[in-house]
Each structure stands twice: as C-alpha cells, then as structure tokens.
Coordinates of C-alpha atoms and ligand atoms in Angstrom, one line a residue:
Chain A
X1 CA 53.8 115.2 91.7
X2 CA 54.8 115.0 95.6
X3 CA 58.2 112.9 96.6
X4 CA 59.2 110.5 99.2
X5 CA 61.8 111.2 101.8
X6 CA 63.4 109.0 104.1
X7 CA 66.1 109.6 106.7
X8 CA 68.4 107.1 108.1
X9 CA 70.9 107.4 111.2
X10 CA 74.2 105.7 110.5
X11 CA 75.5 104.5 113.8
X12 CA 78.8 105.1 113.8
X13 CA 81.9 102.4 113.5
X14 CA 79.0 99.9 113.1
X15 CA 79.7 97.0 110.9
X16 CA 77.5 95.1 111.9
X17 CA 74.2 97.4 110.4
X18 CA 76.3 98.8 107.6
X19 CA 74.5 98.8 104.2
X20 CA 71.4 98.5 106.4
X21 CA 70.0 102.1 105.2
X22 CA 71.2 100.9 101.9
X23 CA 69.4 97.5 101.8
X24 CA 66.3 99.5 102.8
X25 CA 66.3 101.9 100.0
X26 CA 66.7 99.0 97.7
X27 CA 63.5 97.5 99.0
X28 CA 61.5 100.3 98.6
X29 CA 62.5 101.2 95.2
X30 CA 62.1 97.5 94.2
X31 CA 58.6 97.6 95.9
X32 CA 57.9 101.2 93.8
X33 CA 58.5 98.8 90.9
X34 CA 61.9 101.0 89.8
X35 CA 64.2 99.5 87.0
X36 CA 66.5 97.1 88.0
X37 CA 69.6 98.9 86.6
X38 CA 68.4 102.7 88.5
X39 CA 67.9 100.3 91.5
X40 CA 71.9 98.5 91.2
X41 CA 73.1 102.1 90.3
X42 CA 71.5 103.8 93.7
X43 CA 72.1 100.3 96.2
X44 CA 76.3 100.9 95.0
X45 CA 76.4 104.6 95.3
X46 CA 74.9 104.7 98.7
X47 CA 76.2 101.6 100.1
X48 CA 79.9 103.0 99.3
X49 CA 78.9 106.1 101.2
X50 CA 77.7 104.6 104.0
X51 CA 80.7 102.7 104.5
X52 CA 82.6 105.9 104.1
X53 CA 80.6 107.0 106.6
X54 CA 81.1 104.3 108.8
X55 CA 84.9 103.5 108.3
X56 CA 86.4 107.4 108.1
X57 CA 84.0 108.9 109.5
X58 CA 82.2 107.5 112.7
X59 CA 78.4 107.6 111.0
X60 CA 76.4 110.2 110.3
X61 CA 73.0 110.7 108.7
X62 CA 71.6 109.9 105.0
X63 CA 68.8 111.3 103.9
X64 CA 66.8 110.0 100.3
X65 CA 64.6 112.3 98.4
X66 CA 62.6 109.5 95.7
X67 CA 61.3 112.1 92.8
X68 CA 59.1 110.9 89.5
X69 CA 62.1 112.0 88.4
X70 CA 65.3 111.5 90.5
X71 CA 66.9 109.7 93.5
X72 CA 68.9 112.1 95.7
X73 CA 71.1 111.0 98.4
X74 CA 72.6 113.3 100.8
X75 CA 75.3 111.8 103.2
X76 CA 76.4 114.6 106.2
X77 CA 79.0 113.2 108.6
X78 CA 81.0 114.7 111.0
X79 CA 84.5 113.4 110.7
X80 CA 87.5 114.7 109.8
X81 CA 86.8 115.8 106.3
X82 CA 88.9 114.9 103.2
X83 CA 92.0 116.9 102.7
X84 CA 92.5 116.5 99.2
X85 CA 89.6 115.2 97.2
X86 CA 91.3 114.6 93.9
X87 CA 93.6 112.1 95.4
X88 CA 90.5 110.4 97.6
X89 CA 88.9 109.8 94.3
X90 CA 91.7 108.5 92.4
X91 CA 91.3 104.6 92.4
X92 CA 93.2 102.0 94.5
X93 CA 93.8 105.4 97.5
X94 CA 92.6 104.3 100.8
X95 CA 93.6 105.6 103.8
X96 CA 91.9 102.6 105.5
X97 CA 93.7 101.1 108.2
X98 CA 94.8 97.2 108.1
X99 CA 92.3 96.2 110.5
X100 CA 89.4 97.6 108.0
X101 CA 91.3 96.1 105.0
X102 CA 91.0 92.5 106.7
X103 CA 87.3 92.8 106.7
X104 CA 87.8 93.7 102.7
X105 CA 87.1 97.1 102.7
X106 CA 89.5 100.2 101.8
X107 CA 90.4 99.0 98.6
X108 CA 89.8 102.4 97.2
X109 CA 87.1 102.0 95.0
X110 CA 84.3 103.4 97.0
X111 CA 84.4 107.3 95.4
X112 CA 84.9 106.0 92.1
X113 CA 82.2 103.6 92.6
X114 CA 80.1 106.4 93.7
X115 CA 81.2 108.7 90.8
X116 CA 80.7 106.0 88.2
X117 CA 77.2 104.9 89.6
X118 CA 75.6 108.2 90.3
X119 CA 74.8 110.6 87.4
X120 CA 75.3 113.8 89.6
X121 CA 77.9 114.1 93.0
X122 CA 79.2 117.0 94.9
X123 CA 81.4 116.9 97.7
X124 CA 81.5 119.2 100.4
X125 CA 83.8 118.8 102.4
X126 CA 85.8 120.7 105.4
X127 CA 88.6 119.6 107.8
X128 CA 88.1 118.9 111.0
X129 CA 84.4 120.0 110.3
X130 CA 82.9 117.1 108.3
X131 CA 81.7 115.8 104.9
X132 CA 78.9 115.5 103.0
X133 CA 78.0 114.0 99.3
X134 CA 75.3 114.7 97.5
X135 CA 74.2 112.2 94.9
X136 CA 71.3 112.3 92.1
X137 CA 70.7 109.1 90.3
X138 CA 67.9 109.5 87.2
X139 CA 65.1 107.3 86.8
X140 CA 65.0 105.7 83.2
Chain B
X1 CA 70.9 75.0 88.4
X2 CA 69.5 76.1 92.3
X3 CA 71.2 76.6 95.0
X4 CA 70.2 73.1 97.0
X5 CA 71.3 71.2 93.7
X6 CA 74.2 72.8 94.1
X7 CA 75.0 72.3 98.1
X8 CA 74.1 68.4 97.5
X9 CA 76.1 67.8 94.3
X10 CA 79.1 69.7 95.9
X11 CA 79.3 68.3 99.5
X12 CA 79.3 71.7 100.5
X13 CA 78.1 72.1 103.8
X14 CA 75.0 74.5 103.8
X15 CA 74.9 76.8 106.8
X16 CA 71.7 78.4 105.7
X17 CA 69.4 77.9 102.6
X18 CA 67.4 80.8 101.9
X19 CA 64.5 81.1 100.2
X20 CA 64.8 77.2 101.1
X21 CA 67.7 77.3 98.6
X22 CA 65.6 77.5 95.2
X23 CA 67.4 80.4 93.8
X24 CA 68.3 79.6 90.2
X25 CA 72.3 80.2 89.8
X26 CA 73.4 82.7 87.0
X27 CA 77.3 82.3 86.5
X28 CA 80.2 82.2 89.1
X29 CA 82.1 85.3 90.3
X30 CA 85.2 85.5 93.0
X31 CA 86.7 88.5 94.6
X32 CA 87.5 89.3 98.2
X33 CA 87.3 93.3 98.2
X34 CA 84.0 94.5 98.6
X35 CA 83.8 97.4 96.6
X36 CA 85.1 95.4 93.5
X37 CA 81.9 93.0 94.2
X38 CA 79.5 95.5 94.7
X39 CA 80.1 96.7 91.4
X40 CA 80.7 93.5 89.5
X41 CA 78.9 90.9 91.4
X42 CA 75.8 90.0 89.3
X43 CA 71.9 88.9 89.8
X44 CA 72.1 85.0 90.6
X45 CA 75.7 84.7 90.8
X46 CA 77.3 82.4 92.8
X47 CA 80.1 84.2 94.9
X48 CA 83.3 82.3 96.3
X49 CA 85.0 84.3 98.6
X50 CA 86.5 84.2 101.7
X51 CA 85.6 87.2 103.6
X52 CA 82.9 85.0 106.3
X53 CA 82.1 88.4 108.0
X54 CA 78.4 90.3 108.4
X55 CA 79.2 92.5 105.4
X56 CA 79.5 90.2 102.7
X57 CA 75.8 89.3 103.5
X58 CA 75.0 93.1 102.8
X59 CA 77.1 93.0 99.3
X60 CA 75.4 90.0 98.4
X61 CA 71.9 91.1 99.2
X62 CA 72.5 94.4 97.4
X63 CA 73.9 92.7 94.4
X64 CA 71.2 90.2 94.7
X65 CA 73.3 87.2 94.0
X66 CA 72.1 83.5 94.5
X67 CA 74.1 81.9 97.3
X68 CA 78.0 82.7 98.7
X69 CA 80.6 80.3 99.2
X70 CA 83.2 80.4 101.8
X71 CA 86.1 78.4 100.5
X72 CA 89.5 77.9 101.9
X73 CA 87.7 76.9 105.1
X74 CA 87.6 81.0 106.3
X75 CA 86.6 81.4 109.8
X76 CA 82.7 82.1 109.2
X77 CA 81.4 85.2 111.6
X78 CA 78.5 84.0 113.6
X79 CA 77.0 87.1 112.9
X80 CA 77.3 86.4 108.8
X81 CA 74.9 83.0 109.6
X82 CA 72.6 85.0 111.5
X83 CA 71.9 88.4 108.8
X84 CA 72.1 85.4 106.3
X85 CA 69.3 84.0 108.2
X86 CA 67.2 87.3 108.5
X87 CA 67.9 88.0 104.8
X88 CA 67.1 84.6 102.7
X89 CA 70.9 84.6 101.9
X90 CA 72.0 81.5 101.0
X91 CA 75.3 80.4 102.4
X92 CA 77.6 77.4 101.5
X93 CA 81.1 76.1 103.1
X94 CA 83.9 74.4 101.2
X95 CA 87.6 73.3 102.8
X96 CA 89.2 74.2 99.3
X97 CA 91.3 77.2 98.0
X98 CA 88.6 79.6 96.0
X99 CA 90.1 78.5 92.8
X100 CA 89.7 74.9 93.6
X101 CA 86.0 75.7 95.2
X102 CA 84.6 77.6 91.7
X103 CA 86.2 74.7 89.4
X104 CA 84.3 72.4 91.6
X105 CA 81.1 74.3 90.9
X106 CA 81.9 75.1 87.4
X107 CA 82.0 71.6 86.9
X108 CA 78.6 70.6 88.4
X109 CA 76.8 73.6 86.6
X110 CA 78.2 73.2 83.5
X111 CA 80.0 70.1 83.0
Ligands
LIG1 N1 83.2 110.5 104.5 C1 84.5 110.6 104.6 N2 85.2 111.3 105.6 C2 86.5 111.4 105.6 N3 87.3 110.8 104.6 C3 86.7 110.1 103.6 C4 85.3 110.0 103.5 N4 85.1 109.3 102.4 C5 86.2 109.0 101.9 N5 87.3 109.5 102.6 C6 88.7 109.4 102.3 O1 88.9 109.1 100.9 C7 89.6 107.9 100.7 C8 89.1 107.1 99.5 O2 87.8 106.7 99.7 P1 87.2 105.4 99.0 O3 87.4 105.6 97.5 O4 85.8 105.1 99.4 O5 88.2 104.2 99.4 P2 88.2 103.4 100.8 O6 87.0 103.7 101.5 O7 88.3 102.0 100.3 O8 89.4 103.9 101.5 C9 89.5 107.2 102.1 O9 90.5 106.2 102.3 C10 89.4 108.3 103.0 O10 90.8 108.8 103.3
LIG2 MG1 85.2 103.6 100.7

C-alpha cells in the first residue's frame, strides 16, 4: 500500500497563518474519512509544534507521511535548539516572552500536549543548530 | 440549541455567522490559554474567551467547536473576523465578564 506525503513551509514569526499547515492536515484526513479521535489527536500534536516553531523558533518546515497505518510528522527548524529537554517538557515551563503570553500562548503545555497526543515522539535537538520532532500518531 | 438561537436570545452581537450560524451547540467551555483549549475544547462547544486575536479562530476550527464568544468586551482583531469569515467560524460579542457571559448562555440553553 503506497502513502501520502505532504510538505508544508512554516513562515516564520507568523501568527497570522499559524495552525494553517495544521488545519490542512485536518481536512485531508477528515476528507480520507479518518476517525475523529486519530484526527483530534494529530490536529493538537502538530498544531503545538507549529507554534513552537513559530514562537521559538522563527518557522521551519513540516512534513506528513499518511500510512494505512500511521501519521508521521516531522517538524525541522532552525532555531536555537532546546538546552535541556526534560525541563522544556515539564508542564507550566515556557520560556515565552510576555508579548507571546498576551496572545495566550506559552503556557507551557505545548510538549506535553504533544507527548500526550502522539503515540511516538523523538526530539532531536542541537544548540544553536536547530530542532526537530518526530511524531507517529496510529490509525485505529 | 444553534448558534443563531443563541446570538438572538442573548443580544450578543454576531460579527460573523458561519455556516449561516446553524451549528448545533454541545456544552460551554472557557479558558484563555490556547494550549489548555486545544486539548480540552470539545466538538460543538461554545467557547467564551477573551483572546479576540487570529489564533483563536485556528484553535476553534481544530477543535471544531460551534461558535466563540468574546466577553468582557476584548478588543476583537480585525484579522480574527476576517479567518472567521474564510473558515465558517462563528463568532459572537458580549460586554460582560466571561463568567457573567457563560451564565448568560447557560441559562438560554438549558434554563
Ligand atoms: N522548536 C523549538 N525550538 C526551541 N525551543 C523550543 C522549541 N519548542 C519548545 N521549545 C522550548 O521549550 C519550552 C516549552 O515548550 P512548550 O511546552 O511548547 O511551551 P510554550 O510553547 O508554551 O513555551 C519553550 O518555552 C521553549 O523554551
Ligand atoms: Mg508551545
């Protein structure tokens, strides 16, 4: 069985198109006919990421592999990398700055969104390199 | 009850009806933080929050609620109406404080 593969350009510090790559991937799988719950598990993993992307990060690119069996996400940036991953992932740690926090992000939920929403994720990350986070979300 | 029951029965002013506002309404949910929303905002909710900028259009659409409501009179982002316009996103206005504003609609949807 072949897959689909999409690849999306996340402009960077954006707002206004974030969660557009992730809106789109929700239509597709809801046009495939997906479940509804593999669908709300894929649109919160990737959304969070792109907004990583956007807010820490200054963009990057996504690509989506759609298997019979899987959805893998693969989010590469370019920013300054996460120095200590543990603490990122603990929730409520943002490093977001005030002016973010106004527009209600950084409330440092977005990893442990993505960890509690996907059934696989890696992070690769080097500083001063960039970051990238690989994501596998099974169909039912 | 839909969304354009709702916006009538409330006084709310309605600064865009999508889907001509006949989206059936689930259950009421507030929060302000978007991350909390995306993962607790439900199908067919009706959202009360304050944060009138572009991005609560994309956490509504992905979490495929029925309408938002801006209460406390937030300053609305013109760029909200317009992605709200472009998406079939309902989107509703209220002077009161967000408790005050999902009381309200509490008691029109199930009073
Ligand atoms: N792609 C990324 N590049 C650099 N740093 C990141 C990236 N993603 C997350 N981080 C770091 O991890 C922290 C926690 O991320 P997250 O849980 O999504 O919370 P938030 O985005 O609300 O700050 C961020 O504040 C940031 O310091
Ligand atoms: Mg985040």
């Amino acid at each position: 069985m072949s897959s689909l593969k999409f690849h999306y350009v996340v402009d960077k510090t954006d707002f206004t198109r974030a969660g557009e790559a992730s809106s789109d991937v929700k239509g597709k799988l809801r046009k495939m006919g997906c479940d509804p719950e593999v669908i709300r598990k894929v649109a919160i993993a990737m959304y969070e990421g792109e907004i990583n992307m956007v807010i820490h990060a200054k963009g990057g690119v996504i690509d989506v592999e759609i298997t019979p069996t899987d959805i893998i996400l693969v989010l590469k940036d370019n920013g300054p990398g996460i120095a200590d991953i543990e603490k990122a992932m603990q929730a409520g740690y943002s490093t977001a700055s005030e002016n973010i926090r106004s527009l209600g992000f950084g409330a440092g939920m977005g990893l442990p969104n993505m960890k509690k929403y996907s059934d696989e994720m890696n992070i690769d990350t080097v500083l001063g390199v960039g970051t990238t986070v690989t994501m596998v979300v099974h169909m039912k | 009850m839909t969304v354009k029951e709702l916006a009538e029965k409330s006084g709310f002013e309605a600064l865009n009806l999508g889907e001509e506002g006949t989206r059936d309404i689930t259950g009421i949910y507030c929060c302000d933080l978007l991350s909390v929303v995306m993962s607790k905002g439900f199908s067919g909710a009706c959202w009360v929050t304050i944060m009138g900028n572009i991005n609560a259009a994309a956490v509504a659409s992905l979490t495929d609620m029925a309408c938002i409501v801006l209460a406390e009179g937030a300053a609305i982002d013109d760029m909200l109406i317009k992605k709200a316009e472009q998406q079939d996103i309902s989107v509703l206005k209220s002077d009161m404080p967000i408790f005050e504003t999902a009381l309200k609609i509490n008691g029109i949807i199930n009073g």
